[in-house]
mmCIF file of C-alpha atoms in Angstrom:
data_model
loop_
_atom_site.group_PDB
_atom_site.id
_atom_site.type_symbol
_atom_site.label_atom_id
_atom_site.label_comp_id
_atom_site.label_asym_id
_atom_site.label_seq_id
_atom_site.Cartn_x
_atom_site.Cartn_y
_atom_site.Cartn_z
ATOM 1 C CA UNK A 1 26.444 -64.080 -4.337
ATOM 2 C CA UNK A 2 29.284 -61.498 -4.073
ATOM 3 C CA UNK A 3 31.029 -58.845 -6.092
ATOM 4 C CA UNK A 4 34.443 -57.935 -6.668
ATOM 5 C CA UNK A 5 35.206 -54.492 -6.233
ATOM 6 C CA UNK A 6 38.499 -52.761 -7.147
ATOM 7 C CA UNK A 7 39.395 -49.463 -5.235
ATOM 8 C CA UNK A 8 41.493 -47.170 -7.535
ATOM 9 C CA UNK A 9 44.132 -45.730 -7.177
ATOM 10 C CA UNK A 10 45.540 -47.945 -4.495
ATOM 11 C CA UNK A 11 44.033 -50.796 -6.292
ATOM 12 C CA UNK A 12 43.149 -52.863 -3.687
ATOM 13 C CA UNK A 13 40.004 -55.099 -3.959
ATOM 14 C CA UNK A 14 37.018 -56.071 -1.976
ATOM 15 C CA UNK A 15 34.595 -58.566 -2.034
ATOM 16 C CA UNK A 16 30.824 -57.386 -1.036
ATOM 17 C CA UNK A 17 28.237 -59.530 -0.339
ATOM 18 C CA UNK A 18 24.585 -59.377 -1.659
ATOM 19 C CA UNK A 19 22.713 -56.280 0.082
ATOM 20 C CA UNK A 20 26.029 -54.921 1.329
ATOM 21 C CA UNK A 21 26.957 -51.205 0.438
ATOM 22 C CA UNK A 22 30.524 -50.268 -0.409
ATOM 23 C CA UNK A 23 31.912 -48.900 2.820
ATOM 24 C CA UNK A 24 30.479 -52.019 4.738
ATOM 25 C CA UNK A 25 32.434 -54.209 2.691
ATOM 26 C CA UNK A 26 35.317 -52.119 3.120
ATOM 27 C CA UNK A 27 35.539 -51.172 6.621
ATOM 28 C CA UNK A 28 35.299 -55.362 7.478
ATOM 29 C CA UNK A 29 37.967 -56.169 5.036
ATOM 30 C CA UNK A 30 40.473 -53.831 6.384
ATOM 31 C CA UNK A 31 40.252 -51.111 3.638
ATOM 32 C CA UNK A 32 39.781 -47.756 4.549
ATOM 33 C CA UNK A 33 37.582 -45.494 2.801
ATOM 34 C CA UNK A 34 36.742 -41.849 3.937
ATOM 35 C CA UNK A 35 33.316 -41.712 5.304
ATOM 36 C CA UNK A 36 31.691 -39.294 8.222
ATOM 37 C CA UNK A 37 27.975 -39.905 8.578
ATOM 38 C CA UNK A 38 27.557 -43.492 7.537
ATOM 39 C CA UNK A 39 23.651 -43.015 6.558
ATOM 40 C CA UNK A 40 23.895 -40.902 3.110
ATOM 41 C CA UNK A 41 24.031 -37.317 4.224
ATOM 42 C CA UNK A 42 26.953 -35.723 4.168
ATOM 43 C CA UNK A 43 28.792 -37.058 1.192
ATOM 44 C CA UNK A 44 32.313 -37.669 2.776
ATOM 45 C CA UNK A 45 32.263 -41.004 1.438
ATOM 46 C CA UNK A 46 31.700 -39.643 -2.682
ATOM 47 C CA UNK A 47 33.127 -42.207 -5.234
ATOM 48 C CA UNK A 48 33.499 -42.184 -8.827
ATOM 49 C CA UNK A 49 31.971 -45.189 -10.772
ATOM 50 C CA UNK A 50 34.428 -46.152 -13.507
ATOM 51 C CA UNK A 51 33.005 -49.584 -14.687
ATOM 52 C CA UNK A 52 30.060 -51.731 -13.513
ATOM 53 C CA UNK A 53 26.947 -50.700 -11.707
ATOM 54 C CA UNK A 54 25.847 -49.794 -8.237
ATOM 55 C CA UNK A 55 22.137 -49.254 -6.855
ATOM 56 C CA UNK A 56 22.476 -45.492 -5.283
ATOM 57 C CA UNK A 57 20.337 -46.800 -2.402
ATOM 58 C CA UNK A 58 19.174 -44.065 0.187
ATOM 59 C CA UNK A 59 21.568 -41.404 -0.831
ATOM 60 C CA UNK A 60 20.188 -37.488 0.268
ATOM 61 C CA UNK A 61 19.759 -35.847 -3.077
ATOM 62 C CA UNK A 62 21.659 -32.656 -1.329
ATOM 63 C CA UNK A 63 24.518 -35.185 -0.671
ATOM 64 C CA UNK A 64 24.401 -36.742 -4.215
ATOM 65 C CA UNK A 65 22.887 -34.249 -6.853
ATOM 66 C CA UNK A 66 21.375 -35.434 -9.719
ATOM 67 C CA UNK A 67 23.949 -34.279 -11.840
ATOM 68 C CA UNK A 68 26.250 -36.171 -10.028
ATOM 69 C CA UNK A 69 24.449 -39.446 -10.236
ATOM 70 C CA UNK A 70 24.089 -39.371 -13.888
ATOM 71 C CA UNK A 71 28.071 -39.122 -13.769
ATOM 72 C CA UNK A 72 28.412 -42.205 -12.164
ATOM 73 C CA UNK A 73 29.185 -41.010 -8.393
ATOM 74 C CA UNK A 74 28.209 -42.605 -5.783
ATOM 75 C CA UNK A 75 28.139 -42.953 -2.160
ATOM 76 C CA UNK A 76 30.057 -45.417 -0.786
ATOM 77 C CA UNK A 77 28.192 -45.835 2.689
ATOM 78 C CA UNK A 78 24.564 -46.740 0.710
ATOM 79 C CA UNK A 79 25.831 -47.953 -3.109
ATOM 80 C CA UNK A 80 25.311 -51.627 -3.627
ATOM 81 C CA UNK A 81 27.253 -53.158 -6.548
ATOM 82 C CA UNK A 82 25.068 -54.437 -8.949
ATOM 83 C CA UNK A 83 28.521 -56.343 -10.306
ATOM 84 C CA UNK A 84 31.911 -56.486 -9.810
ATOM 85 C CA UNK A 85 33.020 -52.850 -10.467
ATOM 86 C CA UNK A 86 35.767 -50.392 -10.217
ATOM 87 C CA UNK A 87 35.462 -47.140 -8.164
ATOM 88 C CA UNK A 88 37.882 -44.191 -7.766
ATOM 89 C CA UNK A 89 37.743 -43.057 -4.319
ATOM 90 C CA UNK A 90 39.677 -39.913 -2.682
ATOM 91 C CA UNK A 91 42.294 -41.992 0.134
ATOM 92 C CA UNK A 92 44.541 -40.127 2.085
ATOM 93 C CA UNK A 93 46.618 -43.519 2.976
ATOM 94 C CA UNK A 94 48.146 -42.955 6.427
ATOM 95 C CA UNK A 95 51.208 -44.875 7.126
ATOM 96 C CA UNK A 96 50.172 -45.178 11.026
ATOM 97 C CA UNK A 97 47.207 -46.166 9.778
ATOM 98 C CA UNK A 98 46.906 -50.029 11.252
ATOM 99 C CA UNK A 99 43.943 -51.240 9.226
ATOM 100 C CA UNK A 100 42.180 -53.742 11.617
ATOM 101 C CA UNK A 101 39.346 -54.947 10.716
ATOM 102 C CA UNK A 102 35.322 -54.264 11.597
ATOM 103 C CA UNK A 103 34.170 -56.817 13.345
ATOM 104 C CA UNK A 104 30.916 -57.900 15.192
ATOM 105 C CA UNK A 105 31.248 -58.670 19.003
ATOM 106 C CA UNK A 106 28.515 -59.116 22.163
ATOM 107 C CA UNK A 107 29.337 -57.530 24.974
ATOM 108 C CA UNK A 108 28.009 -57.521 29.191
ATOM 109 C CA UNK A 109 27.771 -54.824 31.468
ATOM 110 C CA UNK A 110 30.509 -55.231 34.255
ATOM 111 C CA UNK A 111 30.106 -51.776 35.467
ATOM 112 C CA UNK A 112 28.278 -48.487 35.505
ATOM 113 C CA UNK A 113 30.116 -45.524 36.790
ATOM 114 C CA UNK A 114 28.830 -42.155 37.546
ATOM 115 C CA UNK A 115 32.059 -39.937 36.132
ATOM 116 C CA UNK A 116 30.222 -36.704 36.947
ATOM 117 C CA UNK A 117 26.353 -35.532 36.887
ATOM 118 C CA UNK A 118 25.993 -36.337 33.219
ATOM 119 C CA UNK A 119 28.498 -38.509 31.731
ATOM 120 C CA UNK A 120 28.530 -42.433 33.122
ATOM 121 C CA UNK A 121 31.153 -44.612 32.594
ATOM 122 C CA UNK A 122 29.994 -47.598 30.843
ATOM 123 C CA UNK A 123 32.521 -50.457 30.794
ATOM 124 C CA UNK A 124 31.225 -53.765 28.625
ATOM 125 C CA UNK A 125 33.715 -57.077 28.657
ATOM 126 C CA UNK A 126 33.868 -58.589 25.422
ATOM 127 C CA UNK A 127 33.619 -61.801 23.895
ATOM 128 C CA UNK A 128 36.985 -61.834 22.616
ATOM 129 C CA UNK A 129 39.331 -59.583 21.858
ATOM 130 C CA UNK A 130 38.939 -56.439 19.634
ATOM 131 C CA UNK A 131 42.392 -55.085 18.049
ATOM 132 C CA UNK A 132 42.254 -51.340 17.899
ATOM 133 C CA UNK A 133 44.203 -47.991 17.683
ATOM 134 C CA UNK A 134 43.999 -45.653 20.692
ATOM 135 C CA UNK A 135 41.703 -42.813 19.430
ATOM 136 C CA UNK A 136 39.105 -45.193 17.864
ATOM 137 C CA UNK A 137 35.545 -45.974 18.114
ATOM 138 C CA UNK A 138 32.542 -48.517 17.766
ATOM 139 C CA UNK A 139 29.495 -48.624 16.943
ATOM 140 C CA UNK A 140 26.552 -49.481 20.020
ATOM 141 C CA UNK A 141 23.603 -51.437 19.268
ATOM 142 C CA UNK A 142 21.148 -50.891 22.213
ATOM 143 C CA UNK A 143 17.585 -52.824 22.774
ATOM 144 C CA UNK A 144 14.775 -51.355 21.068
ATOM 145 C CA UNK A 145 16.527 -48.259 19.899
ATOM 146 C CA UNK A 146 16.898 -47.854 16.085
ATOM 147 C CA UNK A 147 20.324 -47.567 14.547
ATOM 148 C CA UNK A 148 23.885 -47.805 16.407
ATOM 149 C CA UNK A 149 25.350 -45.206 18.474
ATOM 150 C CA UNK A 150 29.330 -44.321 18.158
ATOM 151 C CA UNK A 151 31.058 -43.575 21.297
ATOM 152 C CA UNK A 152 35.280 -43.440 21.372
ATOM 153 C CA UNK A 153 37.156 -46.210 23.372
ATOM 154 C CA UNK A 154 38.686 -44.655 26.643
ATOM 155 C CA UNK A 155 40.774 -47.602 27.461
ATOM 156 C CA UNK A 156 43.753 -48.630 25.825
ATOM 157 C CA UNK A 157 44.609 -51.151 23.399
ATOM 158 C CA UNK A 158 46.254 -53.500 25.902
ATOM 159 C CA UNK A 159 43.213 -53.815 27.374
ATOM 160 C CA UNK A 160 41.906 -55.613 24.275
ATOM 161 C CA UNK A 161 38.929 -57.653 26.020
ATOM 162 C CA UNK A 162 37.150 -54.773 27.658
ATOM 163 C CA UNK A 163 35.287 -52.018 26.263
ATOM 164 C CA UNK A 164 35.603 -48.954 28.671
ATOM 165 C CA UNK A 165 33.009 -45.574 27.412
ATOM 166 C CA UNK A 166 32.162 -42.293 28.610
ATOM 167 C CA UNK A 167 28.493 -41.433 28.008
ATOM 168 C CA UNK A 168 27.250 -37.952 28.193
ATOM 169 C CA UNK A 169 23.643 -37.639 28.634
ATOM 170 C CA UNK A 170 21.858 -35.854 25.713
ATOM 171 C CA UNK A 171 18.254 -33.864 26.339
ATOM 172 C CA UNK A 172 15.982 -36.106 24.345
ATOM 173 C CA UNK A 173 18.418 -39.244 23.276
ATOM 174 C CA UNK A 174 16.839 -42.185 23.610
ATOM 175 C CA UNK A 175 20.580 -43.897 23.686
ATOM 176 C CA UNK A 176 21.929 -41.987 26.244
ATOM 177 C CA UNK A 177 18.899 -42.068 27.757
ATOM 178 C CA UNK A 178 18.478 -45.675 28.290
ATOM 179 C CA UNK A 179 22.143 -46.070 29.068
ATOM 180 C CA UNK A 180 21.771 -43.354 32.314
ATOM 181 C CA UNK A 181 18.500 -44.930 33.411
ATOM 182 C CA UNK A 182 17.919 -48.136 32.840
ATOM 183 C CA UNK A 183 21.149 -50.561 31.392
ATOM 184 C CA UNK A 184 22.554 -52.819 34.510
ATOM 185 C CA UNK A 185 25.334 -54.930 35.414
ATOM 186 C CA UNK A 186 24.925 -58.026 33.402
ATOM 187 C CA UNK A 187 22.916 -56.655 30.367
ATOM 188 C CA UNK A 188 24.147 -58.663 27.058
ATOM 189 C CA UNK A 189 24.542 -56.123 24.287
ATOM 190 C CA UNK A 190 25.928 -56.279 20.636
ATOM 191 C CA UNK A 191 28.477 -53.637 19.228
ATOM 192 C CA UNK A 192 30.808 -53.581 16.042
ATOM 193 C CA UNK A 193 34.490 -51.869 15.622
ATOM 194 C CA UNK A 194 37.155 -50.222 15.581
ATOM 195 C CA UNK A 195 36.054 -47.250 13.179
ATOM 196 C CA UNK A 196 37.670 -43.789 12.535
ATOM 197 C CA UNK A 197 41.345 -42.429 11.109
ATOM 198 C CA UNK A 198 41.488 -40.642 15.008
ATOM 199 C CA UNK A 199 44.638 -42.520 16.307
ATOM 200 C CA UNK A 200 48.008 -41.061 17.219
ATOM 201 C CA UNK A 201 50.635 -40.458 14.101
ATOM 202 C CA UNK A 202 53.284 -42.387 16.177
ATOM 203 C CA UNK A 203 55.941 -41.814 12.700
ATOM 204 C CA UNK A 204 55.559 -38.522 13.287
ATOM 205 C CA UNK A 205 58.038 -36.058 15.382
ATOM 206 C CA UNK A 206 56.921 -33.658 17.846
ATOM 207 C CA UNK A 207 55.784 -33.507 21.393
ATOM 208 C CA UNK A 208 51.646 -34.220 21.962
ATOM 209 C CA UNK A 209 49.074 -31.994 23.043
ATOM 210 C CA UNK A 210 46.023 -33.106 23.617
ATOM 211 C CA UNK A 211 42.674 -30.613 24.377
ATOM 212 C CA UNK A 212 39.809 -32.319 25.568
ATOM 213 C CA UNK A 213 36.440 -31.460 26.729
ATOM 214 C CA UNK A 214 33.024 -32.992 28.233
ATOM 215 C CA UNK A 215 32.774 -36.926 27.520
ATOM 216 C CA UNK A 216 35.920 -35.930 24.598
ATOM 217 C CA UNK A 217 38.311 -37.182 27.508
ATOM 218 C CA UNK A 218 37.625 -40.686 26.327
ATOM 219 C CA UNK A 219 40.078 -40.725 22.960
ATOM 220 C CA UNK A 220 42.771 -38.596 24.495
ATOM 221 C CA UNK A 221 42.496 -41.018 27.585
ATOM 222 C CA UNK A 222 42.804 -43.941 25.849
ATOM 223 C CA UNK A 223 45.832 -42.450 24.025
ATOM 224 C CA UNK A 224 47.855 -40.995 26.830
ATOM 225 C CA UNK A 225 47.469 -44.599 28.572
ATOM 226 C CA UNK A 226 49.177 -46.491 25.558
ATOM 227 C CA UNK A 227 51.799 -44.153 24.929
ATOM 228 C CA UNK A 228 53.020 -43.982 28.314
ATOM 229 C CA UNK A 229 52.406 -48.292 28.570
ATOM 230 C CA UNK A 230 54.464 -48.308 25.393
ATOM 231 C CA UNK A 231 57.246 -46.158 26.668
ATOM 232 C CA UNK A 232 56.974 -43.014 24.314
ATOM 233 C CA UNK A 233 59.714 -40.232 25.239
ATOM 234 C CA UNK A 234 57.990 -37.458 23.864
ATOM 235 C CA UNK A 235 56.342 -35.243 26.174
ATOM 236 C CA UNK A 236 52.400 -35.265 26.531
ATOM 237 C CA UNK A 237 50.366 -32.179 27.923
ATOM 238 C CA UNK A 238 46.556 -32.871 28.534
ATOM 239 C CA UNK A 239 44.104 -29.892 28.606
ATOM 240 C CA UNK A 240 41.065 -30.966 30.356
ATOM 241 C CA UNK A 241 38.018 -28.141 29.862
ATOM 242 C CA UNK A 242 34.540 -28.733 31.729
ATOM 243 C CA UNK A 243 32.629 -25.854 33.957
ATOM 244 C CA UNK A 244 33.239 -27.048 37.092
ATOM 245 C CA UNK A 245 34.359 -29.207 39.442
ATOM 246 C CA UNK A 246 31.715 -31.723 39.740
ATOM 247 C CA UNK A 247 32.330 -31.861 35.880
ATOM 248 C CA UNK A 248 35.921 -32.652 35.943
ATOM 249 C CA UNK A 249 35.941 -36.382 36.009
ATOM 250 C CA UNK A 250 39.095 -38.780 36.180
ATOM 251 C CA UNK A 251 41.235 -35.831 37.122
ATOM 252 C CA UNK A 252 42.591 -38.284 40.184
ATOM 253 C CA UNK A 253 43.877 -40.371 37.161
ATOM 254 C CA UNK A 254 45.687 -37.416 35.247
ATOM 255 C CA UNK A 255 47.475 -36.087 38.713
ATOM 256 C CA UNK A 256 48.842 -39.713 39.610
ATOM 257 C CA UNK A 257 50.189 -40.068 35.847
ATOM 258 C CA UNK A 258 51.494 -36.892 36.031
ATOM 259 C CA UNK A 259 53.385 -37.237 39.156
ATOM 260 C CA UNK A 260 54.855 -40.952 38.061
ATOM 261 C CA UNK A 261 56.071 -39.822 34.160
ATOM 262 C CA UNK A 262 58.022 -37.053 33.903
ATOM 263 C CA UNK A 263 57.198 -36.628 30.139
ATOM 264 C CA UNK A 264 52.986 -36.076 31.177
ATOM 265 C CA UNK A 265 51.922 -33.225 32.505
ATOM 266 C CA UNK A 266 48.295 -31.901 33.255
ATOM 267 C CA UNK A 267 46.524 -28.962 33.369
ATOM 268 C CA UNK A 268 42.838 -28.806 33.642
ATOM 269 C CA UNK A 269 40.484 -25.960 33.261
ATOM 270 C CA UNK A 270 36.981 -24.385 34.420
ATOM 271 C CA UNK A 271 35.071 -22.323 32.479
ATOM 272 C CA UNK A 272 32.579 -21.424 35.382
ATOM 273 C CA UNK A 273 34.573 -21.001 38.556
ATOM 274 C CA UNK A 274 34.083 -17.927 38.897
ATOM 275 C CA UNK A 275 31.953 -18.649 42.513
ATOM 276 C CA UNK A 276 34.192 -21.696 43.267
ATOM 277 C CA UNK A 277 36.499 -20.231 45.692
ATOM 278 C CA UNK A 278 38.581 -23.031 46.371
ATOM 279 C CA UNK A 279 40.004 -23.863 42.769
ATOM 280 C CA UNK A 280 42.986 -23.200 42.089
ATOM 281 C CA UNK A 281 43.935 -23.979 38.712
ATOM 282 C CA UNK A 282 42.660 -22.363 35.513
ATOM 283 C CA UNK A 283 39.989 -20.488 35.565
ATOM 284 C CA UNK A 284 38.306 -20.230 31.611
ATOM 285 C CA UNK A 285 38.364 -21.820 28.532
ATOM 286 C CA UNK A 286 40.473 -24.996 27.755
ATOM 287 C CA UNK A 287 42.070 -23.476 24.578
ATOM 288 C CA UNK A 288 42.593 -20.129 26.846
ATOM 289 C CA UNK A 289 44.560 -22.538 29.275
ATOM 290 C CA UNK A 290 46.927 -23.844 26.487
ATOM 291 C CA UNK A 291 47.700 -20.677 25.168
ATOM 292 C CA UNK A 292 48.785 -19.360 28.363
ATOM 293 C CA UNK A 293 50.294 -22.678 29.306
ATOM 294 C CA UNK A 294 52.321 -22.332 26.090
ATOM 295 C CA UNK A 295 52.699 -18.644 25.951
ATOM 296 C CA UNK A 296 50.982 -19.153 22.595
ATOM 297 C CA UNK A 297 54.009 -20.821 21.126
ATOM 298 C CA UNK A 298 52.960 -24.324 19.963
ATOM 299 C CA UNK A 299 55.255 -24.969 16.994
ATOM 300 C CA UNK A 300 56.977 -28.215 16.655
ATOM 301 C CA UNK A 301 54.119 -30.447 18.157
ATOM 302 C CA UNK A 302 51.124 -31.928 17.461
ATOM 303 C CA UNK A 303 47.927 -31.563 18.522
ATOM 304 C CA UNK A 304 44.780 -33.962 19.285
ATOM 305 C CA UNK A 305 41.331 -32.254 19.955
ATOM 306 C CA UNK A 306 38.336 -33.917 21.109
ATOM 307 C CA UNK A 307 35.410 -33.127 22.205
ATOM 308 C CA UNK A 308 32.210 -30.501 21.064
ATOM 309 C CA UNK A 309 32.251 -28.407 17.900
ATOM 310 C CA UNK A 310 32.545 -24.776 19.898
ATOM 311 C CA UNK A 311 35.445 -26.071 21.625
ATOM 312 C CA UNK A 312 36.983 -27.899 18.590
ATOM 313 C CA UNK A 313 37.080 -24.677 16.577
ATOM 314 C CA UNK A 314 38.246 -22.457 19.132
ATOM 315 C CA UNK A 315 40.946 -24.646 19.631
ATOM 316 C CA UNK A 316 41.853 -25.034 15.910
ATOM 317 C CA UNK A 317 41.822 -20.924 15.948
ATOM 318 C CA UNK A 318 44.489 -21.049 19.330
ATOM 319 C CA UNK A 319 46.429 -23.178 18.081
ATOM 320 C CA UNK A 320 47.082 -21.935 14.122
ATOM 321 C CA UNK A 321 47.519 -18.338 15.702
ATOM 322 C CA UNK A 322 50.477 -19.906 17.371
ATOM 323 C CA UNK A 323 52.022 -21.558 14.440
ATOM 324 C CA UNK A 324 50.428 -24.885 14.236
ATOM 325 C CA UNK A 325 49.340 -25.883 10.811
ATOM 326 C CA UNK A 326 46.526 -28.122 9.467
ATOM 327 C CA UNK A 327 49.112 -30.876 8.889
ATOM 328 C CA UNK A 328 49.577 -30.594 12.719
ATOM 329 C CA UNK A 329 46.753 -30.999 14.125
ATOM 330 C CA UNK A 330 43.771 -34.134 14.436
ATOM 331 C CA UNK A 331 40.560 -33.916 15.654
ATOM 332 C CA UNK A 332 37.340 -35.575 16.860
ATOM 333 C CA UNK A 333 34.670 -33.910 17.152
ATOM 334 C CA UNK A 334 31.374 -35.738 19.693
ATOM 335 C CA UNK A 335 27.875 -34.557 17.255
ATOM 336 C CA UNK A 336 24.657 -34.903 18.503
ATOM 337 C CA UNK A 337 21.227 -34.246 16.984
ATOM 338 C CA UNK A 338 21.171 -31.324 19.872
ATOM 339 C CA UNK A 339 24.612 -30.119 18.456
ATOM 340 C CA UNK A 340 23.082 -30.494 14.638
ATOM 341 C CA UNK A 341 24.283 -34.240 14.471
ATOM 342 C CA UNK A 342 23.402 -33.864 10.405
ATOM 343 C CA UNK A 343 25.747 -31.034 9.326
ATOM 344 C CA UNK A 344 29.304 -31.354 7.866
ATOM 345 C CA UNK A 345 31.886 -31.569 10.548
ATOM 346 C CA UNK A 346 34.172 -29.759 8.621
ATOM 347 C CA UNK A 347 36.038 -27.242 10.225
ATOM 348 C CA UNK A 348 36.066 -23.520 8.250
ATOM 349 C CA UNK A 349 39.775 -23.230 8.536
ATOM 350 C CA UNK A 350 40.661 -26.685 7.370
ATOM 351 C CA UNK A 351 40.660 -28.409 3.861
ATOM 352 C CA UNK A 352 40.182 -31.668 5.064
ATOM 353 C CA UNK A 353 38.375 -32.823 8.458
#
């Protein structure tokens, strides 16, 4: 048995399936709907109710009051329809915005890279293709761990029958954990994707820059590769942060790109090199090395941040003191449960995330 389920205001409609929530539905069919957590908690995904019923399922009663509830709101990542309904939801529809799908694939291991002394490259080869937008993610399923795990796609979409992931260790995470230690060449594993609105607004002008840090290299990675396989004109700078050299992974692949497209240039960054007397390039913070790169002039482009929360907002701060605005700039940030995994990623200075 399924329901109908129309999304107002664009109208479109969904069919979900007995047991499914809203966003499941969704998300598989195509449709986007806002949504950050995925398990209840931080109310991203809030709908309105306008006709039918929905089971609330495991909503957190700080992300959906009861006040709210007796209003008819809902979340869509744990509200079942109960019958066909009608929802208003709050879509931002994104013209770059390609739509594709969720879908359900299995995966084996064909390699296991040590990128630098705690993120591995993990690269899975799929059983058929996955369509995707640079910048996207999926969702891991690994044995006898509870739950998925998201990690960004680092390689492009061309490469449409290979999964390619960087994988920082986390103190504690059974995921990362079991990835680091004990998954091997050969290991079958099941994963679902593309998620996430964190894809390059091709429609829109401007030169790119991109600020990554730690395992954040991944989206910005996968999206320098297809812009520069697609033949984009606009010129790309990458800011790579990490502490130190052993830390700076794939910067091999950023020099040779740099030195074969005139439109790419690199410039990567230690924040610890202060006893590393054979480095020569920046020496401090990754947003520090863009503003000096730039001379703390940055209007006219756009900007793509990934990577953890302290770096995302001191970037944000950089880069709106030097006349970027929020319609400028996209961003990604990598949560843990050691980073606070549960709170809202919304940044202070923004309005939306």
């Amino acid at each position: 048995m399924s329901y109908q389920v129309t999304i107002e205001p664009t109208g479109e409609q969904i069919d979900v399936e007995e047991g499914q929530t809203i966003l499941q539905a969704a998300l598989r069919q195509g449709v986007w709907l806002p949504f950050a957590c995925g398990h209840g908690t931080c109310a991203t995904c809030k709908v309105q109710v306008l006709e039918g019923e929905a089971d609330v399922g495991a909503a957190s009663p700080f992300a959906l009051m009861d006040m709210e509830r007796d209003e008819g709101k809902v979340l869509a990542c744990c509200a079942i329809p109960q019958s066909d309904l009608v929802i208003e939801a709050d879509i931002d529809v994104d013209p770059d915005f390609a739509g594709y799908p969720v879908q359900d694939y299995r995966a084996t291991v064909t390699r296991l890279v040590d990128l630098s002394p705690t993120i591995k490259g993990l690269h899975l080869k799929l059983d058929r293709p996955m369509a995707f937008q640079a910048g996207q993610y999926i969702n891991l399923q690994l044995p006898g761990i509870e739950g998925t795990r998201a990690f960004s796609l680092a390689n492009p979409p061309s490469r449409a029958d290979e999964v390619e992931l960087h994988v920082r260790r986390v103190e504690g995470g059974l995921a990362t954990g079991h990835i680091h230690d004990q998954l091997k060449v050969g290991d079958a594993l099941e994963l679902s994707g593309p998620y996430g609105q964190f894809f390059v607004r091709t429609s829109q002008p401007g030169d790119l820059v991109f600020v990554a840090g730690g395992s954040g290299l991944s989206s910005p990675q996968s999206m320098i590769l297809d812009l520069l396989e697609r033949g984009d004109t606009r010129h790309m700078t990458l800011f790579q942060g990490a502490r130190t050299r052993a830390e700076l992974y794939n910067r091999e692949l950023f020099e040779g790109l740099a030195e074969t497209h005139g439109n790419f240039t690199y410039v990567p960054s230690l924040s610890q090199a202060a006893e590393d007397s054979e480095w020569t390039g920046f020496r401090g913070y990754v947003h520090d090395a863009a503003k000096q790169h730039f001379d703390n002039r940055f209007a006219g482009h756009k900007a793509y941040l990934c990577g953890p929360p302290p770096m995302i907002d001191a970037a944000v701060t950089a880069l709106m003191q030097g006349r970027l605005f929020e319609r400028d700039i996209f961003m990604e940030r990598f949560l843990t449960a050691a980073d606070g995994a549960g709170e809202s990623t919304r940044s202070a200075l923004f309005k939306r995330i």
